[in-house]
Amino acid sequence: MAETATEKVVLVTGGSRGIGASIVRRLAADGARVFFTYNASADRANALISELGGAARVEAVKADISKAEDVEALIKHVSEAAGRIDVLVNNAGITRDTLLMRMSEEDWDAVLTTNLKGAFLMCKAVSRPMMRQRSGRIINIGSIVGLAGNAGQVNYSASKAGLVGLTKSLAKELASRNILVNCIAPGYVQTDMTDKLGEKQIADLTNSIPLRRSAQAEEIAGVVAFFASDDASYLTGQVLNADGGLAL
Ligand code: NDP
């Protein structure tokens, strides 16, 4: 069994729902002290805290990761409260799907600003405490469409492809300080984000996955736990497809 993130201080963006909430549950169960962000879903964040109450040290912090001032305040709070940050999981993300011909500049900016600039701001803010510690893990949640592309998602797939370049470049920049930077590229995971898909889209998608099913968010959380663990100590700059074989 993979050694887990025992007693590490972990920060997960977008932990209020979906994959992020599963990552929070998993890393808390593994014994980490977990801070997670929410933006619009205060009710869901509170529900998760109640669910995990007493079982682990978990704290929710409101922060819009696309705003530099929110990110700075977030990292200051976690650093002061916990004294260190061992693992950052850049999970928060949005979609604004439509064909290029209909895509507004606002749709483009919203997705790139949250998914890519947000991750940049988080990496930059967290790199200072991690460099001081001379250790750290950054785990970016990309997407298989950042590698393969997808009609109707030029903004989203560009943001996720950008995360791959960010991951690889930052892995090179921070390796000498023992900070490992990796990316997980999920395929189709059942969450609010994919609830918008129609029945036919779901059937077509599922049929194109060699494992013939979507992933449960817990299965992505398991991959995050691996990248956060001591077993992943020689991995950096990697993109791991967690997609049931979709991209094969
Ligand atoms: P959900 O839509 O279920 O959840 C998105 C999360 O991101 C929420 O917690 C939300 O918080 C948070 N968030 C959104 N915008 C911001 C912001 N500006 N600042 C802070 N937090 C924000 O998405 P999923 O769980 O499905 O996706 C999680 C990640 O996995 C995303 O990066 C997504 O791109 C990626 N992914 C998902 C796949 C899928 O099939 N579901 C496939 C491949 C990748 P709040 O509600 O509080 O605002």
mmCIF file of C-alpha atoms and ligand atoms in Angstrom:
data_model
loop_
_atom_site.group_PDB
_atom_site.id
_atom_site.type_symbol
_atom_site.label_atom_id
_atom_site.label_comp_id
_atom_site.label_asym_id
_atom_site.label_seq_id
_atom_site.Cartn_x
_atom_site.Cartn_y
_atom_site.Cartn_z
ATOM 1 C CA MET A 1 0.000 0.000 0.000
ATOM 2 C CA ALA A 2 1.244 3.468 -0.833
ATOM 3 C CA GLU A 3 2.525 5.417 2.155
ATOM 4 C CA THR A 4 0.121 8.300 2.629
ATOM 5 C CA ALA A 5 0.329 12.006 3.423
ATOM 6 C CA THR A 6 0.436 11.438 7.208
ATOM 7 C CA GLU A 7 0.521 14.681 9.190
ATOM 8 C CA LYS A 8 1.363 16.745 6.161
ATOM 9 C CA VAL A 9 -0.168 20.180 5.732
ATOM 10 C CA VAL A 10 -2.196 20.160 2.543
ATOM 11 C CA LEU A 11 -4.002 22.952 0.702
ATOM 12 C CA VAL A 12 -6.672 21.987 -1.847
ATOM 13 C CA THR A 13 -8.329 24.611 -4.061
ATOM 14 C CA GLY A 14 -12.000 24.073 -4.868
ATOM 15 C CA GLY A 15 -12.579 21.580 -2.072
ATOM 16 C CA SER A 16 -16.234 22.430 -1.606
ATOM 17 C CA ARG A 17 -17.560 20.057 -4.274
ATOM 18 C CA GLY A 18 -16.784 17.240 -6.704
ATOM 19 C CA ILE A 19 -13.245 15.949 -7.110
ATOM 20 C CA GLY A 20 -11.866 18.551 -4.689
ATOM 21 C CA ALA A 21 -14.203 17.399 -1.887
ATOM 22 C CA SER A 22 -13.084 13.799 -2.471
ATOM 23 C CA ILE A 23 -9.437 14.891 -2.302
ATOM 24 C CA VAL A 24 -10.152 16.647 1.008
ATOM 25 C CA ARG A 25 -11.884 13.530 2.400
ATOM 26 C CA ARG A 26 -9.079 11.216 1.271
ATOM 27 C CA LEU A 27 -6.150 13.305 2.511
ATOM 28 C CA ALA A 28 -7.926 13.999 5.811
ATOM 29 C CA ALA A 29 -8.563 10.258 6.218
ATOM 30 C CA ASP A 30 -4.866 9.672 5.507
ATOM 31 C CA GLY A 31 -4.052 11.909 8.479
ATOM 32 C CA ALA A 32 -3.120 15.191 6.814
ATOM 33 C CA ARG A 33 -4.060 18.598 8.164
ATOM 34 C CA VAL A 34 -6.176 19.899 5.305
ATOM 35 C CA PHE A 35 -7.065 23.444 4.334
ATOM 36 C CA PHE A 36 -9.404 23.819 1.385
ATOM 37 C CA THR A 37 -10.864 26.747 -0.491
ATOM 38 C CA TYR A 38 -14.374 27.471 -1.631
ATOM 39 C CA ASN A 39 -15.626 30.441 -3.569
ATOM 40 C CA ALA A 40 -19.389 30.394 -4.192
ATOM 41 C CA SER A 41 -20.382 27.216 -2.296
ATOM 42 C CA ALA A 42 -20.166 28.208 1.383
ATOM 43 C CA ASP A 43 -23.026 25.815 2.228
ATOM 44 C CA ARG A 44 -21.246 22.840 0.639
ATOM 45 C CA ALA A 45 -17.965 23.795 2.338
ATOM 46 C CA ASN A 46 -19.708 23.936 5.728
ATOM 47 C CA ALA A 47 -21.398 20.589 5.083
ATOM 48 C CA LEU A 48 -18.024 19.004 4.327
ATOM 49 C CA ILE A 49 -16.521 20.460 7.504
ATOM 50 C CA SER A 50 -19.447 19.048 9.519
ATOM 51 C CA GLU A 51 -19.092 15.680 7.801
ATOM 52 C CA LEU A 52 -15.399 15.541 8.727
ATOM 53 C CA GLY A 53 -15.832 17.222 12.111
ATOM 54 C CA GLY A 54 -13.779 15.598 14.827
ATOM 55 C CA ALA A 55 -12.293 13.055 12.426
ATOM 56 C CA ALA A 56 -9.518 15.311 11.199
ATOM 57 C CA ARG A 57 -8.181 18.815 11.301
ATOM 58 C CA VAL A 58 -9.864 20.367 8.308
ATOM 59 C CA GLU A 59 -10.486 24.056 7.616
ATOM 60 C CA ALA A 60 -12.325 25.844 4.829
ATOM 61 C CA VAL A 61 -11.128 29.257 3.624
ATOM 62 C CA LYS A 62 -13.038 31.468 1.218
ATOM 63 C CA ALA A 63 -10.830 32.537 -1.679
ATOM 64 C CA ASP A 64 -11.287 33.329 -5.350
ATOM 65 C CA ILE A 65 -8.137 31.809 -6.798
ATOM 66 C CA SER A 66 -8.258 34.094 -9.830
ATOM 67 C CA LYS A 67 -7.610 37.114 -7.562
ATOM 68 C CA ALA A 68 -4.034 37.737 -6.440
ATOM 69 C CA GLU A 69 -5.119 39.440 -3.203
ATOM 70 C CA ASP A 70 -7.301 36.444 -2.200
ATOM 71 C CA VAL A 71 -4.450 34.036 -2.951
ATOM 72 C CA GLU A 72 -1.921 36.072 -0.942
ATOM 73 C CA ALA A 73 -4.298 36.245 2.036
ATOM 74 C CA LEU A 74 -4.990 32.507 1.772
ATOM 75 C CA ILE A 75 -1.314 31.508 1.799
ATOM 76 C CA LYS A 76 -0.610 33.925 4.653
ATOM 77 C CA HIS A 77 -3.442 32.404 6.671
ATOM 78 C CA VAL A 78 -2.368 28.790 6.096
ATOM 79 C CA SER A 79 1.310 29.587 6.733
ATOM 80 C CA GLU A 80 0.481 31.323 10.013
ATOM 81 C CA ALA A 81 -2.019 28.699 11.156
ATOM 82 C CA ALA A 82 0.025 25.609 10.271
ATOM 83 C CA GLY A 83 3.592 26.912 10.028
ATOM 84 C CA ARG A 84 4.209 25.180 6.701
ATOM 85 C CA ILE A 85 2.565 23.968 3.491
ATOM 86 C CA ASP A 86 3.669 20.542 2.294
ATOM 87 C CA VAL A 87 1.243 19.887 -0.533
ATOM 88 C CA LEU A 88 -0.716 22.186 -2.834
ATOM 89 C CA VAL A 89 -3.448 20.645 -4.987
ATOM 90 C CA ASN A 90 -4.553 23.017 -7.742
ATOM 91 C CA ASN A 91 -7.987 21.522 -8.334
ATOM 92 C CA ALA A 92 -10.400 24.467 -8.751
ATOM 93 C CA GLY A 93 -11.655 24.821 -12.293
ATOM 94 C CA ILE A 94 -14.601 25.894 -14.417
ATOM 95 C CA THR A 95 -15.999 25.295 -17.891
ATOM 96 C CA ARG A 96 -17.785 27.649 -20.290
ATOM 97 C CA ASP A 97 -18.342 25.247 -23.184
ATOM 98 C CA THR A 98 -19.434 26.315 -26.639
ATOM 99 C CA LEU A 99 -18.123 26.182 -30.202
ATOM 100 C CA LEU A 100 -15.417 28.702 -31.074
ATOM 101 C CA MET A 101 -17.773 30.612 -33.394
ATOM 102 C CA ARG A 102 -20.074 31.319 -30.461
ATOM 103 C CA MET A 103 -17.452 31.671 -27.739
ATOM 104 C CA SER A 104 -17.327 35.152 -26.256
ATOM 105 C CA GLU A 105 -14.168 36.841 -25.120
ATOM 106 C CA GLU A 106 -15.655 36.695 -21.635
ATOM 107 C CA ASP A 107 -16.044 32.877 -21.863
ATOM 108 C CA TRP A 108 -12.397 32.638 -22.870
ATOM 109 C CA ASP A 109 -11.147 34.997 -20.157
ATOM 110 C CA ALA A 110 -13.219 33.420 -17.359
ATOM 111 C CA VAL A 111 -11.890 29.920 -18.026
ATOM 112 C CA LEU A 112 -8.259 30.912 -18.606
ATOM 113 C CA THR A 113 -8.290 33.234 -15.597
ATOM 114 C CA THR A 114 -9.631 30.633 -13.185
ATOM 115 C CA ASN A 115 -8.005 27.463 -14.510
ATOM 116 C CA LEU A 116 -4.581 28.730 -15.593
ATOM 117 C CA LYS A 117 -3.936 32.118 -13.993
ATOM 118 C CA GLY A 118 -5.428 30.780 -10.742
ATOM 119 C CA ALA A 119 -2.949 27.890 -10.727
ATOM 120 C CA PHE A 120 -0.096 30.308 -11.570
ATOM 121 C CA LEU A 121 -1.023 32.594 -8.661
ATOM 122 C CA MET A 122 -1.286 29.645 -6.264
ATOM 123 C CA CYS A 123 2.051 28.141 -7.400
ATOM 124 C CA LYS A 124 3.788 31.484 -7.088
ATOM 125 C CA ALA A 125 2.416 32.171 -3.606
ATOM 126 C CA VAL A 126 3.157 28.694 -2.290
ATOM 127 C CA SER A 127 6.635 28.458 -3.790
ATOM 128 C CA ARG A 128 8.014 30.900 -1.197
ATOM 129 C CA PRO A 129 7.175 28.819 1.916
ATOM 130 C CA MET A 130 8.058 25.600 0.072
ATOM 131 C CA MET A 131 11.473 26.975 -0.977
ATOM 132 C CA ARG A 132 12.120 27.977 2.623
ATOM 133 C CA GLN A 133 11.198 24.455 3.749
ATOM 134 C CA ARG A 134 13.259 22.960 0.938
ATOM 135 C CA SER A 135 10.454 20.530 0.246
ATOM 136 C CA GLY A 136 6.987 20.481 -1.222
ATOM 137 C CA ARG A 137 4.587 18.922 -3.665
ATOM 138 C CA ILE A 138 2.424 20.710 -6.191
ATOM 139 C CA ILE A 139 -0.254 18.620 -7.874
ATOM 140 C CA ASN A 140 -2.142 20.228 -10.731
ATOM 141 C CA ILE A 141 -5.473 18.810 -11.857
ATOM 142 C CA GLY A 142 -5.415 19.057 -15.632
ATOM 143 C CA SER A 143 -7.639 17.143 -18.029
ATOM 144 C CA ILE A 144 -7.304 14.653 -20.802
ATOM 145 C CA VAL A 145 -8.754 17.305 -23.145
ATOM 146 C CA GLY A 146 -5.641 19.395 -22.489
ATOM 147 C CA LEU A 147 -3.743 16.652 -24.304
ATOM 148 C CA ALA A 148 -6.279 15.409 -26.849
ATOM 149 C CA GLY A 149 -8.480 18.485 -27.412
ATOM 150 C CA ASN A 150 -12.278 18.507 -27.509
ATOM 151 C CA ALA A 151 -14.738 20.269 -29.806
ATOM 152 C CA GLY A 152 -16.667 22.887 -27.849
ATOM 153 C CA GLN A 153 -13.915 23.364 -25.297
ATOM 154 C CA VAL A 154 -11.175 25.461 -26.915
ATOM 155 C CA ASN A 155 -10.976 27.675 -23.824
ATOM 156 C CA TYR A 156 -11.004 24.806 -21.322
ATOM 157 C CA SER A 157 -8.605 22.567 -23.259
ATOM 158 C CA ALA A 158 -6.218 25.517 -23.808
ATOM 159 C CA SER A 159 -6.249 26.184 -20.053
ATOM 160 C CA LYS A 160 -5.529 22.532 -19.295
ATOM 161 C CA ALA A 161 -2.804 22.311 -21.958
ATOM 162 C CA GLY A 162 -1.329 25.415 -20.346
ATOM 163 C CA LEU A 163 -1.228 23.576 -17.029
ATOM 164 C CA VAL A 164 0.940 20.885 -18.635
ATOM 165 C CA GLY A 165 3.516 23.482 -19.719
ATOM 166 C CA LEU A 166 3.323 25.157 -16.316
ATOM 167 C CA THR A 167 3.838 21.795 -14.577
ATOM 168 C CA LYS A 168 6.888 20.847 -16.636
ATOM 169 C CA SER A 169 8.553 24.264 -16.476
ATOM 170 C CA LEU A 170 7.954 24.670 -12.756
ATOM 171 C CA ALA A 171 9.194 21.136 -12.093
ATOM 172 C CA LYS A 172 12.501 22.189 -13.673
ATOM 173 C CA GLU A 173 12.607 25.480 -11.752
ATOM 174 C CA LEU A 174 11.905 24.001 -8.331
ATOM 175 C CA ALA A 175 13.610 20.586 -8.468
ATOM 176 C CA SER A 176 16.799 21.864 -6.828
ATOM 177 C CA ARG A 177 14.705 22.837 -3.766
ATOM 178 C CA ASN A 178 13.146 19.366 -3.562
ATOM 179 C CA ILE A 179 9.752 20.638 -4.687
ATOM 180 C CA LEU A 180 8.018 18.171 -6.992
ATOM 181 C CA VAL A 181 5.422 19.367 -9.489
ATOM 182 C CA ASN A 182 3.111 16.930 -11.258
ATOM 183 C CA CYS A 183 -0.165 16.934 -13.139
ATOM 184 C CA ILE A 184 -3.083 14.499 -13.165
ATOM 185 C CA ALA A 185 -5.235 14.405 -16.298
ATOM 186 C CA PRO A 186 -8.648 12.895 -15.503
ATOM 187 C CA GLY A 187 -10.976 11.768 -18.294
ATOM 188 C CA TYR A 188 -14.669 11.713 -17.431
ATOM 189 C CA VAL A 189 -15.572 12.029 -13.758
ATOM 190 C CA GLN A 190 -19.136 12.286 -12.469
ATOM 191 C CA THR A 191 -19.466 15.675 -10.742
ATOM 192 C CA ASP A 192 -21.536 18.873 -11.049
ATOM 193 C CA MET A 193 -19.204 19.846 -13.910
ATOM 194 C CA THR A 194 -20.261 16.878 -16.049
ATOM 195 C CA ASP A 195 -23.913 16.919 -14.884
ATOM 196 C CA LYS A 196 -24.548 19.311 -17.762
ATOM 197 C CA LEU A 197 -23.858 16.579 -20.341
ATOM 198 C CA GLY A 198 -26.867 15.116 -22.159
ATOM 199 C CA GLU A 199 -27.764 11.395 -22.130
ATOM 200 C CA LYS A 200 -26.413 10.823 -25.627
ATOM 201 C CA GLN A 201 -23.161 12.641 -24.873
ATOM 202 C CA ILE A 202 -22.703 10.488 -21.756
ATOM 203 C CA ALA A 203 -23.440 7.269 -23.686
ATOM 204 C CA ASP A 204 -21.004 8.211 -26.494
ATOM 205 C CA LEU A 205 -18.333 9.211 -24.024
ATOM 206 C CA THR A 206 -18.712 6.072 -21.906
ATOM 207 C CA ASN A 207 -18.546 3.875 -25.010
ATOM 208 C CA SER A 208 -15.260 5.485 -26.003
ATOM 209 C CA ILE A 209 -13.652 4.711 -22.639
ATOM 210 C CA PRO A 210 -11.929 1.294 -22.673
ATOM 211 C CA LEU A 211 -13.041 0.708 -19.050
ATOM 212 C CA ARG A 212 -16.616 1.538 -20.194
ATOM 213 C CA ARG A 213 -17.438 3.774 -17.229
ATOM 214 C CA SER A 214 -16.791 7.187 -15.774
ATOM 215 C CA ALA A 215 -14.425 7.630 -12.831
ATOM 216 C CA GLN A 216 -15.650 8.191 -9.322
ATOM 217 C CA ALA A 217 -14.105 11.319 -7.791
ATOM 218 C CA GLU A 218 -12.545 9.039 -5.144
ATOM 219 C CA GLU A 219 -10.478 7.383 -7.858
ATOM 220 C CA ILE A 220 -8.887 10.711 -8.778
ATOM 221 C CA ALA A 221 -8.362 11.472 -5.076
ATOM 222 C CA GLY A 222 -6.433 8.204 -4.821
ATOM 223 C CA VAL A 223 -4.011 9.375 -7.521
ATOM 224 C CA VAL A 224 -3.566 12.680 -5.679
ATOM 225 C CA ALA A 225 -2.785 10.731 -2.485
ATOM 226 C CA PHE A 226 -0.120 8.830 -4.415
ATOM 227 C CA PHE A 227 1.538 12.003 -5.755
ATOM 228 C CA ALA A 228 1.459 13.440 -2.219
ATOM 229 C CA SER A 229 3.029 10.309 -0.723
ATOM 230 C CA ASP A 230 6.649 9.329 -0.141
ATOM 231 C CA ASP A 231 6.228 6.671 -2.838
ATOM 232 C CA ALA A 232 6.194 9.481 -5.445
ATOM 233 C CA SER A 233 9.484 11.016 -4.238
ATOM 234 C CA TYR A 234 11.272 10.501 -7.574
ATOM 235 C CA LEU A 235 8.497 11.813 -9.815
ATOM 236 C CA THR A 236 8.432 15.368 -11.109
ATOM 237 C CA GLY A 237 7.148 17.076 -14.244
ATOM 238 C CA GLN A 238 4.891 14.128 -15.003
ATOM 239 C CA VAL A 239 1.392 14.087 -16.454
ATOM 240 C CA LEU A 240 -0.558 11.015 -15.395
ATOM 241 C CA ASN A 241 -3.710 10.213 -17.348
ATOM 242 C CA ALA A 242 -6.411 8.977 -14.967
ATOM 243 C CA ASP A 243 -8.938 8.337 -17.703
ATOM 244 C CA GLY A 244 -9.860 4.653 -17.876
ATOM 245 C CA GLY A 245 -7.839 4.464 -21.083
ATOM 246 C CA LEU A 246 -9.802 7.199 -22.890
ATOM 247 C CA ALA A 247 -6.764 8.781 -24.509
ATOM 248 C CA LEU A 248 -5.235 5.510 -25.702
HETATM 249 P P1 NDP B 1 -16.939 21.002 -9.930
HETATM 250 O O1 NDP B 1 -17.613 21.939 -10.843
HETATM 251 O O2 NDP B 1 -17.719 19.909 -9.302
HETATM 252 O O3 NDP B 1 -16.191 21.829 -8.742
HETATM 253 C C1 NDP B 1 -15.370 22.908 -9.069
HETATM 254 C C2 NDP B 1 -14.708 23.438 -7.831
HETATM 255 O O4 NDP B 1 -13.882 24.550 -8.195
HETATM 256 C C3 NDP B 1 -15.685 23.926 -6.788
HETATM 257 O O5 NDP B 1 -15.243 23.529 -5.509
HETATM 258 C C4 NDP B 1 -15.614 25.437 -6.920
HETATM 259 O O6 NDP B 1 -15.829 26.130 -5.716
HETATM 260 C C5 NDP B 1 -14.170 25.638 -7.338
HETATM 261 N N1 NDP B 1 -13.941 26.914 -8.020
HETATM 262 C C6 NDP B 1 -14.416 27.312 -9.212
HETATM 263 N N2 NDP B 1 -14.019 28.562 -9.489
HETATM 264 C C7 NDP B 1 -13.252 28.969 -8.435
HETATM 265 C C8 NDP B 1 -12.553 30.149 -8.122
HETATM 266 N N3 NDP B 1 -12.512 31.211 -8.957
HETATM 267 N N4 NDP B 1 -11.889 30.221 -6.954
HETATM 268 C C9 NDP B 1 -11.898 29.181 -6.096
HETATM 269 N N5 NDP B 1 -12.554 28.024 -6.338
HETATM 270 C C10 NDP B 1 -13.224 27.925 -7.490
HETATM 271 O O7 NDP B 1 -15.708 20.427 -10.755
HETATM 272 P P2 NDP B 1 -14.988 18.997 -10.718
HETATM 273 O O8 NDP B 1 -14.895 18.518 -9.332
HETATM 274 O O9 NDP B 1 -15.600 18.141 -11.742
HETATM 275 O O10 NDP B 1 -13.547 19.401 -11.255
HETATM 276 C C11 NDP B 1 -12.432 19.604 -10.416
HETATM 277 C C12 NDP B 1 -11.201 19.747 -11.304
HETATM 278 O O11 NDP B 1 -11.052 18.573 -12.093
HETATM 279 C C13 NDP B 1 -11.301 20.919 -12.281
HETATM 280 O O12 NDP B 1 -10.045 21.510 -12.432
HETATM 281 C C14 NDP B 1 -11.732 20.237 -13.574
HETATM 282 O O13 NDP B 1 -11.335 20.972 -14.680
HETATM 283 C C15 NDP B 1 -10.972 18.926 -13.460
HETATM 284 N N6 NDP B 1 -11.509 17.857 -14.287
HETATM 285 C C16 NDP B 1 -12.804 17.410 -14.130
HETATM 286 C C17 NDP B 1 -13.271 16.391 -14.928
HETATM 287 C C18 NDP B 1 -14.665 15.842 -14.804
HETATM 288 O O14 NDP B 1 -15.037 15.003 -15.649
HETATM 289 N N7 NDP B 1 -15.457 16.247 -13.822
HETATM 290 C C19 NDP B 1 -12.425 15.777 -15.971
HETATM 291 C C20 NDP B 1 -11.113 16.335 -16.051
HETATM 292 C C21 NDP B 1 -10.671 17.325 -15.234
HETATM 293 P P3 NDP B 1 -17.222 26.929 -5.388
HETATM 294 O O15 NDP B 1 -18.352 26.083 -5.837
HETATM 295 O O16 NDP B 1 -17.143 27.114 -3.901
HETATM 296 O O17 NDP B 1 -17.108 28.222 -6.132
#
